[in-house]
Amino acid sequence: MARQHDFLNSLDTFCATAKTFADRVEGAAAFWKGQARMAAYNTGIDLHGRLKDVHAWGMTLVQNVGQNVSVMHNSDLDSAQSFNALGGGDTAIST
């Protein structure tokens, strides 16, 4: 009877230890799950910010190219008109 009692006490201690271990594993899993969610959220914010920067850079580039093309086009027209006004060229350029 004493052996059975010792065995049951040992088994009870083992089960309590296993439950404590399982609780700690579950707590650690919840912690790391939270860390993973936070990292994913921060990565999403960072990626969104970078995409906004790329979009702004692209819009600036398009605007600058558009202005340069417009300036070059107007400059070419001015040069051609000046050339025609001085009597050069066979074609009249109309704007």
PDB file of C-alpha atoms in Angstrom:
ATOM      1  CA  MET A   1       0.000   0.000   0.000  1.00  0.00           C
ATOM      2  CA  ALA A   2       2.856   2.381   0.788  1.00  0.00           C
ATOM      3  CA  ARG A   3       4.355   1.693  -2.623  1.00  0.00           C
ATOM      4  CA  GLN A   4       1.080   2.493  -4.354  1.00  0.00           C
ATOM      5  CA  HIS A   5       0.806   5.672  -2.338  1.00  0.00           C
ATOM      6  CA  ASP A   6       4.365   6.703  -3.271  1.00  0.00           C
ATOM      7  CA  PHE A   7       3.683   5.859  -6.916  1.00  0.00           C
ATOM      8  CA  LEU A   8       0.476   7.937  -6.932  1.00  0.00           C
ATOM      9  CA  ASN A   9       2.280  10.852  -5.288  1.00  0.00           C
ATOM     10  CA  SER A  10       5.048  10.595  -7.865  1.00  0.00           C
ATOM     11  CA  LEU A  11       2.500  10.393 -10.658  1.00  0.00           C
ATOM     12  CA  ASP A  12       0.655  13.405  -9.245  1.00  0.00           C
ATOM     13  CA  THR A  13       3.920  15.371  -9.041  1.00  0.00           C
ATOM     14  CA  PHE A  14       4.814  14.353 -12.583  1.00  0.00           C
ATOM     15  CA  CYS A  15       1.389  15.468 -13.893  1.00  0.00           C
ATOM     16  CA  ALA A  16       1.646  18.809 -12.072  1.00  0.00           C
ATOM     17  CA  THR A  17       5.114  19.367 -13.535  1.00  0.00           C
ATOM     18  CA  ALA A  18       3.889  18.407 -17.020  1.00  0.00           C
ATOM     19  CA  LYS A  19       0.961  20.816 -16.692  1.00  0.00           C
ATOM     20  CA  THR A  20       3.276  23.625 -15.572  1.00  0.00           C
ATOM     21  CA  PHE A  21       5.558  22.897 -18.509  1.00  0.00           C
ATOM     22  CA  ALA A  22       2.597  22.867 -20.935  1.00  0.00           C
ATOM     23  CA  ASP A  23       1.353  26.186 -19.514  1.00  0.00           C
ATOM     24  CA  ARG A  24       4.779  27.723 -20.022  1.00  0.00           C
ATOM     25  CA  VAL A  25       4.999  26.408 -23.581  1.00  0.00           C
ATOM     26  CA  GLU A  26       1.545  27.801 -24.294  1.00  0.00           C
ATOM     27  CA  GLY A  27       2.559  31.156 -22.814  1.00  0.00           C
ATOM     28  CA  ALA A  28       5.734  31.217 -24.879  1.00  0.00           C
ATOM     29  CA  ALA A  29       3.775  30.338 -28.016  1.00  0.00           C
ATOM     30  CA  ALA A  30       1.340  33.192 -27.359  1.00  0.00           C
ATOM     31  CA  PHE A  31       4.260  35.569 -26.779  1.00  0.00           C
ATOM     32  CA  TRP A  32       6.011  34.629 -30.037  1.00  0.00           C
ATOM     33  CA  LYS A  33       2.713  34.736 -31.927  1.00  0.00           C
ATOM     34  CA  GLY A  34       2.277  38.305 -30.693  1.00  0.00           C
ATOM     35  CA  GLN A  35       5.849  39.139 -31.679  1.00  0.00           C
ATOM     36  CA  ALA A  36       5.282  37.716 -35.162  1.00  0.00           C
ATOM     37  CA  ARG A  37       2.092  39.739 -35.593  1.00  0.00           C
ATOM     38  CA  MET A  38       3.835  42.906 -34.479  1.00  0.00           C
ATOM     39  CA  ALA A  39       6.761  42.284 -36.837  1.00  0.00           C
ATOM     40  CA  ALA A  40       4.380  41.672 -39.741  1.00  0.00           C
ATOM     41  CA  TYR A  41       2.452  44.845 -38.893  1.00  0.00           C
ATOM     42  CA  ASN A  42       5.640  46.929 -38.686  1.00  0.00           C
ATOM     43  CA  THR A  43       6.897  45.431 -41.941  1.00  0.00           C
ATOM     44  CA  GLY A  44       3.605  46.343 -43.594  1.00  0.00           C
ATOM     45  CA  ILE A  45       3.861  49.923 -42.361  1.00  0.00           C
ATOM     46  CA  ASP A  46       7.484  50.127 -43.525  1.00  0.00           C
ATOM     47  CA  LEU A  47       6.626  48.673 -46.934  1.00  0.00           C
ATOM     48  CA  HIS A  48       3.680  51.068 -47.326  1.00  0.00           C
ATOM     49  CA  GLY A  49       5.945  54.016 -46.477  1.00  0.00           C
ATOM     50  CA  ARG A  50       8.553  52.888 -48.991  1.00  0.00           C
ATOM     51  CA  LEU A  51       5.930  52.436 -51.698  1.00  0.00           C
ATOM     52  CA  LYS A  52       4.657  55.950 -51.001  1.00  0.00           C
ATOM     53  CA  ASP A  53       8.247  57.230 -51.360  1.00  0.00           C
ATOM     54  CA  VAL A  54       8.684  55.388 -54.665  1.00  0.00           C
ATOM     55  CA  HIS A  55       5.350  56.745 -55.900  1.00  0.00           C
ATOM     56  CA  ALA A  56       6.342  60.309 -54.961  1.00  0.00           C
ATOM     57  CA  TRP A  57       9.720  59.878 -56.668  1.00  0.00           C
ATOM     58  CA  GLY A  58       8.019  58.516 -59.806  1.00  0.00           C
ATOM     59  CA  MET A  59       5.530  61.380 -59.895  1.00  0.00           C
ATOM     60  CA  THR A  60       8.365  63.899 -59.510  1.00  0.00           C
ATOM     61  CA  LEU A  61      10.285  62.195 -62.297  1.00  0.00           C
ATOM     62  CA  VAL A  62       7.262  62.243 -64.610  1.00  0.00           C
ATOM     63  CA  GLN A  63       6.601  65.885 -63.801  1.00  0.00           C
ATOM     64  CA  ASN A  64      10.244  66.864 -64.429  1.00  0.00           C
ATOM     65  CA  VAL A  65      10.401  64.940 -67.699  1.00  0.00           C
ATOM     66  CA  GLY A  66       7.128  66.533 -68.798  1.00  0.00           C
ATOM     67  CA  GLN A  67       8.431  70.014 -68.008  1.00  0.00           C
ATOM     68  CA  ASN A  68      11.721  69.347 -69.796  1.00  0.00           C
ATOM     69  CA  VAL A  69       9.928  68.063 -72.894  1.00  0.00           C
ATOM     70  CA  SER A  70       7.638  71.094 -72.833  1.00  0.00           C
ATOM     71  CA  VAL A  71      10.593  73.487 -72.456  1.00  0.00           C
ATOM     72  CA  MET A  72      12.509  71.733 -75.249  1.00  0.00           C
ATOM     73  CA  HIS A  73       9.459  71.799 -77.524  1.00  0.00           C
ATOM     74  CA  ASN A  74       8.875  75.515 -76.888  1.00  0.00           C
ATOM     75  CA  SER A  75      12.577  76.217 -77.354  1.00  0.00           C
ATOM     76  CA  ASP A  76      12.574  74.392 -80.702  1.00  0.00           C
ATOM     77  CA  LEU A  77       9.530  76.371 -81.833  1.00  0.00           C
ATOM     78  CA  ASP A  78      11.157  79.641 -80.772  1.00  0.00           C
ATOM     79  CA  SER A  79      14.349  78.750 -82.634  1.00  0.00           C
ATOM     80  CA  ALA A  80      12.457  77.754 -85.765  1.00  0.00           C
ATOM     81  CA  GLN A  81      10.363  80.905 -85.690  1.00  0.00           C
ATOM     82  CA  SER A  82      13.465  83.060 -85.236  1.00  0.00           C
ATOM     83  CA  PHE A  83      15.158  81.244 -88.106  1.00  0.00           C
ATOM     84  CA  ASN A  84      12.113  81.806 -90.345  1.00  0.00           C
ATOM     85  CA  ALA A  85      11.835  85.450 -89.262  1.00  0.00           C
ATOM     86  CA  LEU A  86      15.435  85.992 -90.355  1.00  0.00           C
ATOM     87  CA  GLY A  87      14.542  84.639 -93.790  1.00  0.00           C
ATOM     88  CA  GLY A  88      15.949  81.164 -93.398  1.00  0.00           C
ATOM     89  CA  GLY A  89      14.054  78.002 -94.130  1.00  0.00           C
ATOM     90  CA  ASP A  90      11.474  77.206 -96.735  1.00  0.00           C
ATOM     91  CA  THR A  91       8.657  76.239 -94.384  1.00  0.00           C
ATOM     92  CA  ALA A  92       6.695  78.478 -92.165  1.00  0.00           C
ATOM     93  CA  ILE A  93       6.080  77.148 -88.705  1.00  0.00           C
ATOM     94  CA  SER A  94       2.741  77.915 -87.174  1.00  0.00           C
ATOM     95  CA  THR A  95       1.979  77.552 -83.514  1.00  0.00           C
TER      96      THR A  95
END
